[in-house]
Short mmCIF file of C-alpha atoms in Angstrom, two decimals:
data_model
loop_
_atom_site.label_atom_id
_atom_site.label_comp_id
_atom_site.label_asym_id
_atom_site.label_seq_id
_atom_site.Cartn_x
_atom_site.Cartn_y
_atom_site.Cartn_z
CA UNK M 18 -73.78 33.39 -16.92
CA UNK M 19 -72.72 34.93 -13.88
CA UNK M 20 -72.54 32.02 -11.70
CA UNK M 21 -70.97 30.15 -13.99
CA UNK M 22 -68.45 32.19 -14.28
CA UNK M 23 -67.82 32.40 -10.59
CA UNK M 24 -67.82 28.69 -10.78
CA UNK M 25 -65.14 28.76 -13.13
CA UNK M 26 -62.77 31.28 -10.94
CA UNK M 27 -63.07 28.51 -8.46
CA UNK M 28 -60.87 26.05 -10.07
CA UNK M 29 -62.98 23.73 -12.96
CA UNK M 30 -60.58 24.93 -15.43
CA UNK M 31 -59.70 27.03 -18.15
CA UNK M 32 -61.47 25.34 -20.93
CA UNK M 33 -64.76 24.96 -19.10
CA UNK M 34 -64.90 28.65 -18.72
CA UNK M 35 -64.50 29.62 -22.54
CA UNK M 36 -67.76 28.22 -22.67
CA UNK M 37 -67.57 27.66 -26.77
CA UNK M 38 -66.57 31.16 -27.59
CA UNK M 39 -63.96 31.85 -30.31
CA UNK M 40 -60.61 33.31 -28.68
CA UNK M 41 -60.58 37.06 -28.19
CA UNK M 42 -57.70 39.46 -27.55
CA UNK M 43 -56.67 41.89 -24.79
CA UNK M 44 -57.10 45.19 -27.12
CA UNK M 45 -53.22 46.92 -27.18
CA UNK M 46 -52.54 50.25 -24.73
CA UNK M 47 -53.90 51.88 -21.59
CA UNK M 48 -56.55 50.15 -19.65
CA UNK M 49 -57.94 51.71 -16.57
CA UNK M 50 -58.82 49.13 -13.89
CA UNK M 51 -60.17 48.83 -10.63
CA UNK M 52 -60.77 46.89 -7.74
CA UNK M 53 -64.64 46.99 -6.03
CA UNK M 54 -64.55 46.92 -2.21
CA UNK M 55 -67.39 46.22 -0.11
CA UNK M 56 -67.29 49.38 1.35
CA UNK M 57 -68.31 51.20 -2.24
CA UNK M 58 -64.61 52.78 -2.78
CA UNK M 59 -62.97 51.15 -5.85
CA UNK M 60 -59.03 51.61 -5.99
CA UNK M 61 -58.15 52.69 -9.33
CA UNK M 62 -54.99 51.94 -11.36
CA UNK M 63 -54.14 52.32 -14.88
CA UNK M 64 -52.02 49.28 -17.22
CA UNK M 65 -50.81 49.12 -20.78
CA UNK M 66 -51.27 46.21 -22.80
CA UNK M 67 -48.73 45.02 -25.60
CA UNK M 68 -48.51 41.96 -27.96
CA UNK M 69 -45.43 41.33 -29.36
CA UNK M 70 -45.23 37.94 -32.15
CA UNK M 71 -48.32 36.58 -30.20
CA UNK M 72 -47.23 37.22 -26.61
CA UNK M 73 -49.04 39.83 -24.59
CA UNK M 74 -47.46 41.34 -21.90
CA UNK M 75 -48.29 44.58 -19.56
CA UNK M 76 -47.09 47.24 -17.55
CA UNK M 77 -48.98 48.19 -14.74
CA UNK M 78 -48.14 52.56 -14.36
CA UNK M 79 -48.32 54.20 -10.71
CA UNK M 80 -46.88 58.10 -11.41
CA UNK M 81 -43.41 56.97 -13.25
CA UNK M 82 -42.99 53.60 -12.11
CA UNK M 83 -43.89 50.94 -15.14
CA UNK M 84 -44.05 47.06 -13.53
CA UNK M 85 -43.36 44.48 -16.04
CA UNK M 86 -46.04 41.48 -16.01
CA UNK M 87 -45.06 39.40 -18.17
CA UNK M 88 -47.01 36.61 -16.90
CA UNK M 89 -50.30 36.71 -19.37
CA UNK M 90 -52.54 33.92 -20.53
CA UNK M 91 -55.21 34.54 -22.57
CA UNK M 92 -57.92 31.62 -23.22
CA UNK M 93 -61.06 32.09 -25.18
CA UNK M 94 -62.69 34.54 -23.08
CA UNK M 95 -60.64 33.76 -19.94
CA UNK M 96 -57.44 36.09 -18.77
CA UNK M 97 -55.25 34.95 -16.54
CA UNK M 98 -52.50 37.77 -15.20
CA UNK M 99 -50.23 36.41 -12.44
CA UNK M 100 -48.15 39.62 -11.09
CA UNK M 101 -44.39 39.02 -10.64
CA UNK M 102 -44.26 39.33 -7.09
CA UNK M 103 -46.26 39.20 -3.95
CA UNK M 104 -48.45 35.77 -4.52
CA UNK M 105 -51.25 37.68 -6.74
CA UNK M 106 -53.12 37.32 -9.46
CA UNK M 107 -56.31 38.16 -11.60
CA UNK M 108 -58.85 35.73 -13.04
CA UNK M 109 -60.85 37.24 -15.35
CA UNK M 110 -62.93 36.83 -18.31
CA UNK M 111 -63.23 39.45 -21.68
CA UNK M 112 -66.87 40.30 -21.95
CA UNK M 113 -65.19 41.92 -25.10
CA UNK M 114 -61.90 42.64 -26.36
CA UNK M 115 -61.95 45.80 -24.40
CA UNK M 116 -63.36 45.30 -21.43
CA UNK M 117 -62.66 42.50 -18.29
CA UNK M 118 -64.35 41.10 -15.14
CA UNK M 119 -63.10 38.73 -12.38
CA UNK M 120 -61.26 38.71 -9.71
CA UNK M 121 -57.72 39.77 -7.96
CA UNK M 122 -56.18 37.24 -5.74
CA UNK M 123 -54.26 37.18 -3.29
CA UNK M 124 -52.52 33.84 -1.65
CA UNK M 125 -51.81 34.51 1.84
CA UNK M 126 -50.00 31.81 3.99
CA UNK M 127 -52.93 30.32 5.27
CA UNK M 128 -55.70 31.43 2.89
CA UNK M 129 -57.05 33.15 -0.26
CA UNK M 130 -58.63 36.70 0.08
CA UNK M 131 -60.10 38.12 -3.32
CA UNK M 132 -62.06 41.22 -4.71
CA UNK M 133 -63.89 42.24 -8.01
CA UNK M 134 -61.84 43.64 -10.84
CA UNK M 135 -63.22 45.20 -13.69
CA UNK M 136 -60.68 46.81 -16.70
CA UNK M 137 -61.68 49.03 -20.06
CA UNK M 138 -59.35 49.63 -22.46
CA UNK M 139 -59.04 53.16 -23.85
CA UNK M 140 -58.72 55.05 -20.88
CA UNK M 141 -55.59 56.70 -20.16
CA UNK M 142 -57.47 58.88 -17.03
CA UNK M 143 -57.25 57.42 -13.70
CA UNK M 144 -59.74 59.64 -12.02
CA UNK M 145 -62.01 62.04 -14.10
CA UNK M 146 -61.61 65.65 -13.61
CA UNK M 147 -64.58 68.04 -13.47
CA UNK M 148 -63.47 71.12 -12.73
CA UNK M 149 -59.69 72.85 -12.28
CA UNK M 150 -57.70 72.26 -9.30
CA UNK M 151 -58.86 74.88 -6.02
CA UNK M 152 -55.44 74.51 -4.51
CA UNK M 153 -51.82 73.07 -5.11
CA UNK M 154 -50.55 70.78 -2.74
CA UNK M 155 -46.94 70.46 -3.87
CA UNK M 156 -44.71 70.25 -1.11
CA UNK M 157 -44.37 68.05 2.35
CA UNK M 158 -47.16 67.62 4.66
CA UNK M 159 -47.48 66.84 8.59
CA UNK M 160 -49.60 63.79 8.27
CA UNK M 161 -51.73 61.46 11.25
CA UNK M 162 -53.46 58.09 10.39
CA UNK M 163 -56.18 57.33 12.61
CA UNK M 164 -57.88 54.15 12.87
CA UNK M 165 -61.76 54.42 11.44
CA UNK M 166 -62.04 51.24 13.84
CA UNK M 167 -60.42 51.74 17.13
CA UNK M 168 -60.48 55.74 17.83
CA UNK M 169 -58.13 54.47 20.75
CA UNK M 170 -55.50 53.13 18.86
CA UNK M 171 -52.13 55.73 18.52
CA UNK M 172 -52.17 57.29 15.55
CA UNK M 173 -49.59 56.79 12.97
CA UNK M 174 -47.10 59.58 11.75
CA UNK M 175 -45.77 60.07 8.23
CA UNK M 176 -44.78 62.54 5.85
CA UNK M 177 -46.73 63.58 2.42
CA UNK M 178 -44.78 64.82 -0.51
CA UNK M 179 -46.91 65.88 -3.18
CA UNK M 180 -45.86 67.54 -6.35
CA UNK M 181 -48.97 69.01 -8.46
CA UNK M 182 -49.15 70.03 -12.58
CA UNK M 183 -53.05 71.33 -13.08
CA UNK M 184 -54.97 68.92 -11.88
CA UNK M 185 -51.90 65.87 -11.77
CA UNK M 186 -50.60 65.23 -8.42
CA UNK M 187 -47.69 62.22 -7.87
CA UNK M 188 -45.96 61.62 -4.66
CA UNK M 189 -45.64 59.62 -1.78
CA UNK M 190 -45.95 59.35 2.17
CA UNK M 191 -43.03 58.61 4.08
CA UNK M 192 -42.43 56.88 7.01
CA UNK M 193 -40.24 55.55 9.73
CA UNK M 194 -40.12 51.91 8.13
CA UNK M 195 -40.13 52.95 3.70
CA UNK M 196 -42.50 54.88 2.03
CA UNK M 197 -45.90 54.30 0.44
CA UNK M 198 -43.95 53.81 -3.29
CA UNK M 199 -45.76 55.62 -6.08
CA UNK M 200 -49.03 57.22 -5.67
CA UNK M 201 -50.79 58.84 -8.59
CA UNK M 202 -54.32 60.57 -8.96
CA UNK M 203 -55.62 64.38 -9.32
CA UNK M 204 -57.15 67.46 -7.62
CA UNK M 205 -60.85 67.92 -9.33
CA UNK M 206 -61.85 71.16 -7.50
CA UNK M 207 -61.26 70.86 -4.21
CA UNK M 208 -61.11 67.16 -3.86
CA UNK M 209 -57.83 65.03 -3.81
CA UNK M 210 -57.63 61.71 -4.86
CA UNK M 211 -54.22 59.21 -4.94
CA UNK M 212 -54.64 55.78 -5.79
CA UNK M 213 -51.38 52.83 -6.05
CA UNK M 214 -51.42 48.87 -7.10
CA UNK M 215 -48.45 47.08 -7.27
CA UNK M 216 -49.82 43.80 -6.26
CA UNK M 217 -49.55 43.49 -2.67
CA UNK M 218 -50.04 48.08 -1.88
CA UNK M 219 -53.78 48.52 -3.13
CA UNK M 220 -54.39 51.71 -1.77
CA UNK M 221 -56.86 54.72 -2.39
CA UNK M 222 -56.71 58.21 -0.71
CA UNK M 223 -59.25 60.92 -0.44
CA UNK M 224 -58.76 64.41 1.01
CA UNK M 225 -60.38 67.64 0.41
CA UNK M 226 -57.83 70.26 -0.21
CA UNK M 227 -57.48 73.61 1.94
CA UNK M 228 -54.77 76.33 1.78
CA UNK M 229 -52.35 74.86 4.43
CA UNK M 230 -54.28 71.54 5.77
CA UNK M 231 -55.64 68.16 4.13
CA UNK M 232 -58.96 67.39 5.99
CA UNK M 233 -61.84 64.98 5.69
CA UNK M 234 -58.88 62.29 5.00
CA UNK M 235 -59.84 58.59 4.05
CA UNK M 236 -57.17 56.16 3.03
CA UNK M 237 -58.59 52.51 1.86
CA UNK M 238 -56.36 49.68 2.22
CA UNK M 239 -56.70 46.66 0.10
CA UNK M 240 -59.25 43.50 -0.11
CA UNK M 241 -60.70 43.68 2.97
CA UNK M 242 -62.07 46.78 4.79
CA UNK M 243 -59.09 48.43 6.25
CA UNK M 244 -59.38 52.33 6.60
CA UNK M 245 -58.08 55.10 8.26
CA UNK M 246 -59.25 58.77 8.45
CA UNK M 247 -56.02 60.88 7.99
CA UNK M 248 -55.35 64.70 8.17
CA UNK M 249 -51.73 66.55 7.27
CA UNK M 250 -50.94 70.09 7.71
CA UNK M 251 -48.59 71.49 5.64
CA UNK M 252 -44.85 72.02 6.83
CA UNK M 253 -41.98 72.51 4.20
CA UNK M 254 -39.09 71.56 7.02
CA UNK M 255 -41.09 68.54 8.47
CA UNK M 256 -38.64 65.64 9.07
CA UNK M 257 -39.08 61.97 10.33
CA UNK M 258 -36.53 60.44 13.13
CA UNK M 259 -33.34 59.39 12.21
CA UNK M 260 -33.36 55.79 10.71
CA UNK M 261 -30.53 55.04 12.17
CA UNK M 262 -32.02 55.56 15.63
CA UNK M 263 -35.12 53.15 15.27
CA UNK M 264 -33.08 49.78 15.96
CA UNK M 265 -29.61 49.62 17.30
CA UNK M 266 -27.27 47.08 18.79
CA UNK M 267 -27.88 46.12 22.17
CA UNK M 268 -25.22 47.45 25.16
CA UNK M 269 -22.31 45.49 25.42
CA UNK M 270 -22.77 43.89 21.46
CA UNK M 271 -20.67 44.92 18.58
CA UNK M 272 -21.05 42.02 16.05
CA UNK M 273 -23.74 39.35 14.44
CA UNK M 274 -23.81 36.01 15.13
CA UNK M 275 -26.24 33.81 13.08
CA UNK M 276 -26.96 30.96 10.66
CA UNK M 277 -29.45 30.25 8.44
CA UNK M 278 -29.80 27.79 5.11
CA UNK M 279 -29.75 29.25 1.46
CA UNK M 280 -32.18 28.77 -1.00
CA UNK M 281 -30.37 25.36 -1.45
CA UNK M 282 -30.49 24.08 2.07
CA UNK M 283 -26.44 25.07 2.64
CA UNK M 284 -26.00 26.69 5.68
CA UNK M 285 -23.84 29.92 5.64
CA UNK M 286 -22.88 31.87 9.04
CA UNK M 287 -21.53 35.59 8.79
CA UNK M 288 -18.37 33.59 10.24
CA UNK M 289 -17.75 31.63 7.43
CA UNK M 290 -14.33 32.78 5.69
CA UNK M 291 -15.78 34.21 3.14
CA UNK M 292 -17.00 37.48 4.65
CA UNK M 293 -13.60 37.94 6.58
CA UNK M 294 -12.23 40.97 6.99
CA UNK M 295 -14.47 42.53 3.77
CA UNK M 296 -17.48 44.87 4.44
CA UNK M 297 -21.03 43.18 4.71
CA UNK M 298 -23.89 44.73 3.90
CA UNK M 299 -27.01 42.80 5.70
CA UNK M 300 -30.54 43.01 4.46
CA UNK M 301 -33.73 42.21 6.29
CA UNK M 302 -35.86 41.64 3.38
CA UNK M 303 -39.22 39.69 1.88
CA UNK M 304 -40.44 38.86 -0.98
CA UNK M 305 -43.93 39.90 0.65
CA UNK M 306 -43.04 43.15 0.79
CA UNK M 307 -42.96 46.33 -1.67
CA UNK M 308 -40.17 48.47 -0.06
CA UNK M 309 -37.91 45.42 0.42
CA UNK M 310 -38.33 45.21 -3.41
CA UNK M 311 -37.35 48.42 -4.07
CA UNK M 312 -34.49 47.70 -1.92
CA UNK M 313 -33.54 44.34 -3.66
CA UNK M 314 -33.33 46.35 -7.01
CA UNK M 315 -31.06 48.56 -5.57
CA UNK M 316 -28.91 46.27 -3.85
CA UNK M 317 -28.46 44.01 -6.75
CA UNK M 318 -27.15 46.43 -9.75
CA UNK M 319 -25.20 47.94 -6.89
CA UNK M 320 -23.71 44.23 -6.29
CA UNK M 321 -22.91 43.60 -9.52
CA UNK M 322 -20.94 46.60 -9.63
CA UNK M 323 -18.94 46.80 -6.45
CA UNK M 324 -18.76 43.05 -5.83
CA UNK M 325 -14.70 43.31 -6.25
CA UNK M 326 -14.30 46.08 -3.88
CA UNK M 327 -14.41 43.92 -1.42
CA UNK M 328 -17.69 43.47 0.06
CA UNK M 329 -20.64 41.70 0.11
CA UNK M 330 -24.15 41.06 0.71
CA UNK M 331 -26.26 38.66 2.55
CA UNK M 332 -30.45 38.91 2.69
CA UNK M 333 -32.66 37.63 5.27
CA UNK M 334 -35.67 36.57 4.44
CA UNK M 335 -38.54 36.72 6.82
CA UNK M 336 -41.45 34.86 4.68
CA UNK M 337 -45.16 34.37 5.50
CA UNK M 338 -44.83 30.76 6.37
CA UNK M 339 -42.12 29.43 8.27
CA UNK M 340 -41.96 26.22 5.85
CA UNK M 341 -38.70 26.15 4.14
CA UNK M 342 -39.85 24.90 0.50
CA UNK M 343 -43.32 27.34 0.85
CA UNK M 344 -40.41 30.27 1.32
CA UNK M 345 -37.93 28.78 -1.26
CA UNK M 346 -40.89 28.69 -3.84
CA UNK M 347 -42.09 32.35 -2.93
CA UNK M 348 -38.30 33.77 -2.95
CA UNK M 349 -37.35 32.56 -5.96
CA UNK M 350 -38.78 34.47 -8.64
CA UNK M 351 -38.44 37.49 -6.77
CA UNK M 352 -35.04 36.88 -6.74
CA UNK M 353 -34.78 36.03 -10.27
CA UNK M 354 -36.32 39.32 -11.54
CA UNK M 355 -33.84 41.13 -10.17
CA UNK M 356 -30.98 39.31 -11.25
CA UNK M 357 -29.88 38.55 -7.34
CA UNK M 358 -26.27 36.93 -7.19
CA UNK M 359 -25.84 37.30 -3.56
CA UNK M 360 -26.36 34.80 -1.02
CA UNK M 361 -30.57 35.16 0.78
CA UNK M 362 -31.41 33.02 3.61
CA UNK M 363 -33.92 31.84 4.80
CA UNK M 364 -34.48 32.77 8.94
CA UNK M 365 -37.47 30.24 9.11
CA UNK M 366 -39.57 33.01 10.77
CA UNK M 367 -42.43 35.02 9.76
CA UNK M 368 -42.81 38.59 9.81
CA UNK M 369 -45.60 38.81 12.48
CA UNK M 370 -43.69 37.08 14.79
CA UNK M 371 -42.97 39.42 18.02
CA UNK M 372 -40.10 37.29 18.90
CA UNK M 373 -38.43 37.31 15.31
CA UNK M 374 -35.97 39.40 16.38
CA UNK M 375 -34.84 37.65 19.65
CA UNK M 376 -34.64 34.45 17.31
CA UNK M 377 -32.68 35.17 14.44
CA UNK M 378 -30.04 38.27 15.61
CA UNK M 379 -30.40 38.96 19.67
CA UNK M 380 -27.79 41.16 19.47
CA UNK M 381 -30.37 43.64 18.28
CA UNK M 382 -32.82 45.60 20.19
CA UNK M 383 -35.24 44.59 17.77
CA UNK M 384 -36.75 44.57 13.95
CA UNK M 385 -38.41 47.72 13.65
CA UNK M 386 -39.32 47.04 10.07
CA UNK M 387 -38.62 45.54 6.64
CA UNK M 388 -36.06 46.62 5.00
CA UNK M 389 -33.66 46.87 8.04
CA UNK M 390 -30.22 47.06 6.59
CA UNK M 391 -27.11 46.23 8.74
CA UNK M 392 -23.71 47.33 7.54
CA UNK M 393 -20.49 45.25 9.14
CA UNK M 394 -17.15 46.56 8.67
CA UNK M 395 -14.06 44.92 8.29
CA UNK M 396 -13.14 43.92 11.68
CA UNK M 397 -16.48 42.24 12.11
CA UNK M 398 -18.22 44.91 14.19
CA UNK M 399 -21.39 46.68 13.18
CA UNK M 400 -21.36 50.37 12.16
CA UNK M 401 -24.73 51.20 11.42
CA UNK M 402 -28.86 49.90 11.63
CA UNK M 403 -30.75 51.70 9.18
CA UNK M 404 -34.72 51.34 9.68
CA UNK M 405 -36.78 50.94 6.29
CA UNK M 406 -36.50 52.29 2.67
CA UNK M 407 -36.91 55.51 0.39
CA UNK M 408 -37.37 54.21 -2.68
CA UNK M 409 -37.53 55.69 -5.67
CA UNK M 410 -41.18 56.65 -5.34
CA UNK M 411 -39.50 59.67 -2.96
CA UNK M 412 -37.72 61.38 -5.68
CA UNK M 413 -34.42 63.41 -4.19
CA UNK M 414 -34.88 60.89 -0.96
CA UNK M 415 -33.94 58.41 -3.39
CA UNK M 416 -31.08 60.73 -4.56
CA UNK M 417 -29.63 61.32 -1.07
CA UNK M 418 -30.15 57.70 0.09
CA UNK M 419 -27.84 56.60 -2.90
CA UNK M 420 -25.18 59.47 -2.21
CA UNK M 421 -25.38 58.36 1.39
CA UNK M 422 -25.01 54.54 0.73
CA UNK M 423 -21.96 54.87 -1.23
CA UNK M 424 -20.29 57.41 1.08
CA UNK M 425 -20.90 55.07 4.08
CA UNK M 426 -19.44 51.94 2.33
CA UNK M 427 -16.80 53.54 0.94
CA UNK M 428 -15.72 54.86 4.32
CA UNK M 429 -15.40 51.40 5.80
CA UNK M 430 -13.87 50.06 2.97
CA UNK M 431 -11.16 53.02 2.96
CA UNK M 432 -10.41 52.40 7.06
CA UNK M 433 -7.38 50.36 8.00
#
């Protein structure tokens, strides 16, 4: 049975894989799931099942934060779950109505990667806890990422921010380029564990906890066998550089000059007539990635509020493949979740390029990260480069981002 079923997963079909059994159901409310790496660490996350008039939908919960799939097909024995964004899925099979096996998906540009997935219904946990918590680690932490691989490579830099109930911790890192969106998990005795899926972030952390310091750090990233040992020390006025800093216009440049097709093959330049002497608002964006997501909510209920005041927005989209219908395709429900009336482009150039920025806007010193957002003001010229995203995984970052937002594009909408 188990071969067939891998045989199945591999494309025969859905109705060779329901192998004469009668149709079953995906029981209602909280499943706890997890993916099975190679390395023996399984990244936990938690989803709650609904059927409404014979359509089953889910919500996949990280701390707060409740992602809509809506995208559920249930065949005999066979699930299929296709998450909204990011070019995932699961393919799966009910070995009863509370309980799955399969796979998670992932289409890359050039290939497929997948990992085991097994789900039970009925658990509302996403770690079990053993014993009470030995220490609270509410508050910000001094944290370095170290490659488990390369002990030569620089380590990385972010920011923790951790609030703890008992044994419930939720919080975040941040770093120059976004944040690490929700992360959820517990503190059984000494022990911390944070887990997040979103359906491209797959991501488990382990610490043990001491008074002031995080130590022992492992942080598992994804299909494959990506890890890092980390380590934070605890710092209550710890701040990252100012994202304005990160990428700036080159000496000598004041304004934008590019051109790139829309979803429909027109061509719009930030010198058409129709961004004339109105504030722009420029986003460097993906439908790849998590933070730019976060950002593309944002931007859009903004829009659709403010779109009168005389400004607008433009995204660039930096896709995985530079083939215009591949990116079309993979923008366009992204786009369509979020209800997104302004104009995105498509640059024709992929993320890991090193030259993307000297190809799409030279006037920059570079693309530090996704989200980069550019704001224009009326005479054309650019005010300010802001570096990555706090989304609202960070709580009162989220706050003061918002508060800052509006007070910048108010002020260039208010200057003569």
């Amino acid at each position: 049975m188990k071969k067939l079923w891998i045989y199945c997963l591999a494309g025969i079909g859905m109705a060779a894989c329901n192998n004469g059994n009668a149709t079953k159901f995906l029981a209602n409310g909280v499943w706890q799931a997890k993916l099975h790496r190679n390395d023996g660490a399984e990244i936990v996350f938690n989803f709650d099942v609904k059927e409404t008039n014979g359509k089953t939908t889910l919500h996949v919960i990280n701390a707060t934060d409740k992602l809509l799939v809506d995208d559920v097909k249930v065949n005999g024995d066979s699930v299929f779950i296709k998450m909204p964004f990011f070019d995932s899925e699961f393919k799966a099979r009910l070995t009863t109505d509370s309980a799955l096996e399969g796979q998670w998906i992932r289409h890359l540009a050039d290939k497929d990667v997948s990992i085991p997935f097994t789900a039970v219904a009925g658990k509302a946990d996403r770690f079990k806890v053993n014993t009470p918590a030995a220490g609270d680690v509410s508050g910000r932490w001094v944290t370095q990422f170290v490659s488990a691989k390369d002990k030569d490579k620089t380590p990385s830099t972010a920011i923790g921010e951790f609030k703890q109930s008992g044994n419930i911790v939720h919080g975040t890192f941040l770093t120059t380029t976004g944040d690490y969106r929700f992360l959820d998990g517990v503190v059984d005795g000494d022990t911390l564990r944070l887990s997040t899926f979103d359906g491209s972030h797959a991501y488990l952390f382990t610490a043990v906890v001491g008074k002031d310091s995080l130590t022992n750090g492992r942080f598992y990233a994804g299909i494959g066998d990506g890890l890092e040992n980390w380590s934070a020390v605890k710092n209550d006025t710890a701040t990252l550089p100012d994202e304005r800093t990160i990428a700036t216009m080159k000496p000598g440049h004041q304004q934008l000059d590019f051109t790139f097709p829309d979803l429909d093959g027109r061509k719009v330049s930030i010198k058409d007539d129709r961004f004339k002497n109105k504030v722009v608002i420029i986003t460097l964006m993906g439908s790849w990635c998590p933070n730019c997501m976060d950002e593309t909510g944002f931007l859009s209920t903004w829009h659709e509020k403010n779109k009168n005041r005389g400004v607008e927005v433009i995204g660039l989209a930096y896709e995985r493949t530079s083939d215009f219908e591949k990116s079309k395709k993979s923008l366009q429900g992204f786009l369509k979740r979020f209800n997104v009336q302004y104009p995105v482009l498509v640059t024709g150039v992929t993320p890991a390029d090193p030259e993307k920025g000297e190809k799409t806007l030279p006037q920059l010193t570079g693309i530090k990260g996704f989200p980069t957002t550019i704001f224009i003001n009326k005479k054309g010229n650019v005010e300010e480069v802001h570096t990555g995203f706090s989304g609202p995984g960070t709580g009162e970052h989220y706050e003061q981002f918002q508060a800052d937002f509006n007070r910048l594009v108010s002020g260039m909408l208010d200057a003569k």
